[in-house]
Short mmCIF file of C-alpha atoms in Angstrom, two decimals:
data_model
loop_
_atom_site.label_atom_id
_atom_site.label_comp_id
_atom_site.label_asym_id
_atom_site.label_seq_id
_atom_site.Cartn_x
_atom_site.Cartn_y
_atom_site.Cartn_z
CA UNK A 1 -3.39 27.25 7.65
CA UNK A 2 -3.72 23.81 5.99
CA UNK A 3 -5.19 24.07 2.49
CA UNK A 4 -7.41 21.10 1.62
CA UNK A 5 -8.74 19.94 -1.75
CA UNK A 6 -11.82 17.69 -1.63
CA UNK A 7 -12.30 15.10 -4.38
CA UNK A 8 -15.67 13.33 -4.50
CA UNK A 9 -18.14 12.71 -7.31
CA UNK A 10 -21.07 13.11 -4.91
CA UNK A 11 -21.30 16.85 -4.42
CA UNK A 12 -23.69 16.65 -1.49
CA UNK A 13 -21.15 14.55 0.43
CA UNK A 14 -18.31 16.89 -0.53
CA UNK A 15 -20.31 19.88 0.70
CA UNK A 16 -21.01 18.07 3.97
CA UNK A 17 -17.32 17.27 4.47
CA UNK A 18 -16.46 20.89 3.64
CA UNK A 19 -18.84 22.10 6.35
CA UNK A 20 -17.23 19.75 8.89
CA UNK A 21 -13.68 20.83 8.01
CA UNK A 22 -14.51 24.51 8.14
CA UNK A 23 -15.34 24.16 11.84
CA UNK A 24 -11.55 23.91 12.31
CA UNK A 25 -9.80 27.29 12.20
CA UNK A 26 -6.61 25.61 10.97
CA UNK A 27 -8.23 24.45 7.71
CA UNK A 28 -9.08 26.16 4.45
CA UNK A 29 -11.01 24.15 1.82
CA UNK A 30 -9.43 25.54 -1.35
CA UNK A 31 -11.45 23.55 -3.88
CA UNK A 32 -13.78 20.66 -4.69
CA UNK A 33 -13.20 18.30 -7.63
CA UNK A 34 -15.80 15.79 -8.83
CA UNK A 35 -13.39 13.27 -10.34
CA UNK A 36 -9.69 12.39 -10.44
CA UNK A 37 -8.96 14.23 -13.68
CA UNK A 38 -10.42 17.47 -12.34
CA UNK A 39 -8.47 16.99 -9.12
CA UNK A 40 -5.16 16.69 -11.01
CA UNK A 41 -5.86 19.91 -12.94
CA UNK A 42 -6.98 21.77 -9.81
CA UNK A 43 -3.87 20.82 -7.84
CA UNK A 44 -1.67 23.07 -9.95
CA UNK A 45 -4.10 25.99 -9.56
CA UNK A 46 -4.98 25.84 -5.85
CA UNK A 47 -1.79 24.17 -4.53
CA UNK A 48 -3.32 22.24 -1.62
CA UNK A 49 -1.36 20.84 1.31
CA UNK A 50 -3.75 17.90 1.74
CA UNK A 51 -6.11 16.15 -0.67
CA UNK A 52 -9.09 14.13 0.57
CA UNK A 53 -9.58 11.63 -2.25
CA UNK A 54 -12.52 9.36 -3.05
CA UNK A 55 -11.71 6.06 -4.85
CA UNK A 56 -14.50 5.20 -7.29
CA UNK A 57 -15.13 8.14 -9.58
CA UNK A 58 -15.80 8.66 -13.31
CA UNK A 59 -13.06 9.69 -15.79
CA UNK A 60 -10.17 8.92 -13.41
CA UNK A 61 -10.32 6.93 -10.18
CA UNK A 62 -8.69 7.94 -6.92
CA UNK A 63 -5.72 5.57 -7.19
CA UNK A 64 -4.62 6.94 -10.58
CA UNK A 65 -5.27 10.51 -9.46
CA UNK A 66 -3.17 9.92 -6.34
CA UNK A 67 -0.20 8.85 -8.44
CA UNK A 68 -0.61 11.78 -10.85
CA UNK A 69 -0.78 14.30 -8.02
CA UNK A 70 2.27 12.84 -6.26
CA UNK A 71 4.12 13.09 -9.58
CA UNK A 72 3.25 16.80 -9.67
CA UNK A 73 4.24 17.47 -6.05
CA UNK A 74 5.48 14.70 -3.79
CA UNK A 75 4.95 16.90 -0.71
CA UNK A 76 1.16 16.97 -1.06
CA UNK A 77 -0.45 14.63 1.46
CA UNK A 78 -3.27 12.53 0.05
CA UNK A 79 -5.80 10.78 2.29
CA UNK A 80 -8.25 8.40 0.68
CA UNK A 81 -11.75 8.92 2.11
CA UNK A 82 -14.16 6.34 0.77
CA UNK A 83 -16.89 3.81 1.55
CA UNK A 84 -14.84 0.93 0.07
CA UNK A 85 -12.51 -1.11 2.29
CA UNK A 86 -11.33 -3.51 -0.43
CA UNK A 87 -7.72 -4.58 0.22
CA UNK A 88 -6.75 -4.06 -3.44
CA UNK A 89 -7.86 -0.44 -3.26
CA UNK A 90 -6.04 0.09 0.04
CA UNK A 91 -2.75 -1.40 -1.15
CA UNK A 92 -2.93 0.37 -4.52
CA UNK A 93 -3.58 3.73 -2.88
CA UNK A 94 -0.76 3.36 -0.37
CA UNK A 95 1.65 2.05 -3.02
CA UNK A 96 0.87 5.08 -5.17
CA UNK A 97 1.68 7.55 -2.44
CA UNK A 98 -1.42 7.98 -0.27
CA UNK A 99 -0.65 9.01 3.32
CA UNK A 100 -3.74 7.33 4.69
CA UNK A 101 -6.96 5.46 4.01
CA UNK A 102 -10.15 6.33 5.86
CA UNK A 103 -13.75 5.20 5.61
CA UNK A 104 -16.58 7.71 5.36
CA UNK A 105 -18.17 6.51 8.57
CA UNK A 106 -15.36 8.31 10.44
CA UNK A 107 -16.41 10.93 13.01
CA UNK A 108 -15.76 14.61 12.41
CA UNK A 109 -13.20 14.95 15.24
CA UNK A 110 -11.29 11.87 14.07
CA UNK A 111 -11.27 13.20 10.49
CA UNK A 112 -9.88 16.56 11.59
CA UNK A 113 -7.20 14.85 13.68
CA UNK A 114 -6.32 12.51 10.77
CA UNK A 115 -5.77 15.45 8.43
CA UNK A 116 -3.55 17.22 10.94
CA UNK A 117 -1.54 14.05 11.55
CA UNK A 118 -1.14 13.34 7.82
CA UNK A 119 -0.02 16.94 7.25
CA UNK A 120 2.59 16.40 9.99
CA UNK A 121 3.89 13.35 8.11
CA UNK A 122 2.11 10.44 9.76
CA UNK A 123 0.58 7.51 7.88
CA UNK A 124 -3.11 7.22 8.75
CA UNK A 125 -4.39 3.63 8.82
CA UNK A 126 -7.19 2.82 11.29
CA UNK A 127 -7.01 -0.65 12.83
CA UNK A 128 -9.73 -2.05 10.55
CA UNK A 129 -7.81 -0.92 7.45
CA UNK A 130 -4.45 -2.10 8.81
CA UNK A 131 -5.98 -5.55 9.41
CA UNK A 132 -7.17 -5.67 5.79
CA UNK A 133 -3.59 -5.05 4.63
CA UNK A 134 -2.19 -7.67 7.00
CA UNK A 135 -4.75 -10.25 5.90
CA UNK A 136 -4.01 -9.53 2.23
CA UNK A 137 -0.26 -9.88 2.82
CA UNK A 138 -0.79 -13.20 4.58
CA UNK A 139 -2.87 -14.47 1.66
CA UNK A 140 -0.14 -13.45 -0.81
CA UNK A 141 2.53 -15.14 1.31
CA UNK A 142 0.42 -18.30 1.58
CA UNK A 143 -0.12 -18.30 -2.18
CA UNK A 144 3.64 -18.09 -2.79
CA UNK A 145 4.27 -21.02 -0.47
CA UNK A 146 1.63 -23.15 -2.17
CA UNK A 147 3.12 -22.44 -5.62
CA UNK A 148 6.65 -23.30 -4.55
CA UNK A 149 5.51 -26.53 -2.93
CA UNK A 150 3.35 -27.60 -5.86
CA UNK A 151 5.66 -26.67 -8.73
CA UNK A 152 9.05 -27.62 -7.27
CA UNK A 153 8.11 -30.04 -4.51
CA UNK A 154 9.90 -27.97 -1.86
CA UNK A 155 9.51 -28.91 1.79
CA UNK A 156 8.08 -26.41 4.30
CA UNK A 157 11.60 -25.50 5.48
CA UNK A 158 12.86 -25.18 1.90
CA UNK A 159 9.96 -22.86 1.07
CA UNK A 160 10.88 -20.60 4.00
CA UNK A 161 14.50 -20.48 2.89
CA UNK A 162 13.58 -19.98 -0.77
CA UNK A 163 11.48 -16.93 0.13
CA UNK A 164 14.37 -15.59 2.22
CA UNK A 165 16.69 -16.08 -0.76
CA UNK A 166 14.19 -14.16 -2.86
CA UNK A 167 14.29 -11.31 -0.33
CA UNK A 168 18.10 -11.10 -0.59
CA UNK A 169 19.15 -12.81 2.66
CA UNK A 170 22.74 -14.11 2.72
CA UNK A 171 23.54 -17.73 3.70
CA UNK A 172 24.71 -16.57 7.12
CA UNK A 173 21.58 -14.48 7.69
CA UNK A 174 19.41 -17.45 6.72
CA UNK A 175 21.33 -19.74 9.07
CA UNK A 176 20.96 -17.24 11.92
CA UNK A 177 17.27 -16.57 11.31
CA UNK A 178 16.42 -20.28 10.99
CA UNK A 179 18.72 -21.28 13.87
CA UNK A 180 20.74 -23.60 11.61
CA UNK A 181 24.46 -24.23 11.31
CA UNK A 182 26.12 -22.63 8.28
CA UNK A 183 26.64 -26.09 6.80
CA UNK A 184 23.01 -27.13 7.22
CA UNK A 185 21.82 -23.87 5.66
CA UNK A 186 24.13 -24.47 2.69
CA UNK A 187 22.72 -27.99 2.30
CA UNK A 188 19.15 -26.67 2.23
CA UNK A 189 20.11 -24.05 -0.35
CA UNK A 190 21.86 -26.66 -2.51
CA UNK A 191 18.72 -28.81 -2.36
CA UNK A 192 16.60 -25.80 -3.40
CA UNK A 193 18.94 -25.11 -6.35
CA UNK A 194 18.64 -28.75 -7.42
CA UNK A 195 14.84 -28.75 -7.25
CA UNK A 196 14.64 -25.43 -9.11
CA UNK A 197 17.07 -26.70 -11.74
CA UNK A 198 19.56 -23.86 -11.26
CA UNK A 199 23.19 -23.57 -10.22
CA UNK A 200 23.46 -20.09 -8.73
CA UNK A 201 21.77 -17.75 -6.27
CA UNK A 202 21.00 -15.22 -9.02
CA UNK A 203 19.32 -17.88 -11.18
CA UNK A 204 17.39 -19.15 -8.16
CA UNK A 205 16.13 -15.65 -7.32
CA UNK A 206 14.95 -15.13 -10.90
CA UNK A 207 13.11 -18.46 -10.91
CA UNK A 208 11.50 -17.88 -7.52
CA UNK A 209 10.45 -14.37 -8.51
CA UNK A 210 8.94 -15.62 -11.77
CA UNK A 211 7.06 -18.31 -9.84
CA UNK A 212 5.64 -16.15 -7.06
#
């Protein structure tokens, strides 16, 4: 039996979701919380296996509540179930330990399957949500490139290598990934150091990190 805690400030929606879930013999809805703070306090009392968490709620939102609950018990699976597909919400929820992010227009069968899959350890991200994350990551990457070009006058190739340096790639790994000779890779890195005004890899990584 999978014990499920519902968290939603709209009680009529929570009751509707409860009715859907109770059609599955494998589920037991062990509680309903109307905000994140109540959810955190209920977790210790009802000890759910899975939490279905709304995002925008009074007193404590779903992202903060997700983190608090994972701090209490890292084994609890939390699935965000909301009407909001904002990339900031999605990334914040996942980064704070959510096992999935679903929109409330999901069908009942898909919701039941998602809960079972999350309980089994899967990450639940429908294609629409996954695309939001990918698009957000691309925007962040593009923003980093623009900053490095504008502030330090790095070339496109130097920007690529600078970001690889920032990610901890060795000279040899950079040369291999960029299909460059070891000597050419070293020359690019020396040029990056010069433009950044540093003399070491560690100093370069600090400067790149502070910039991006």
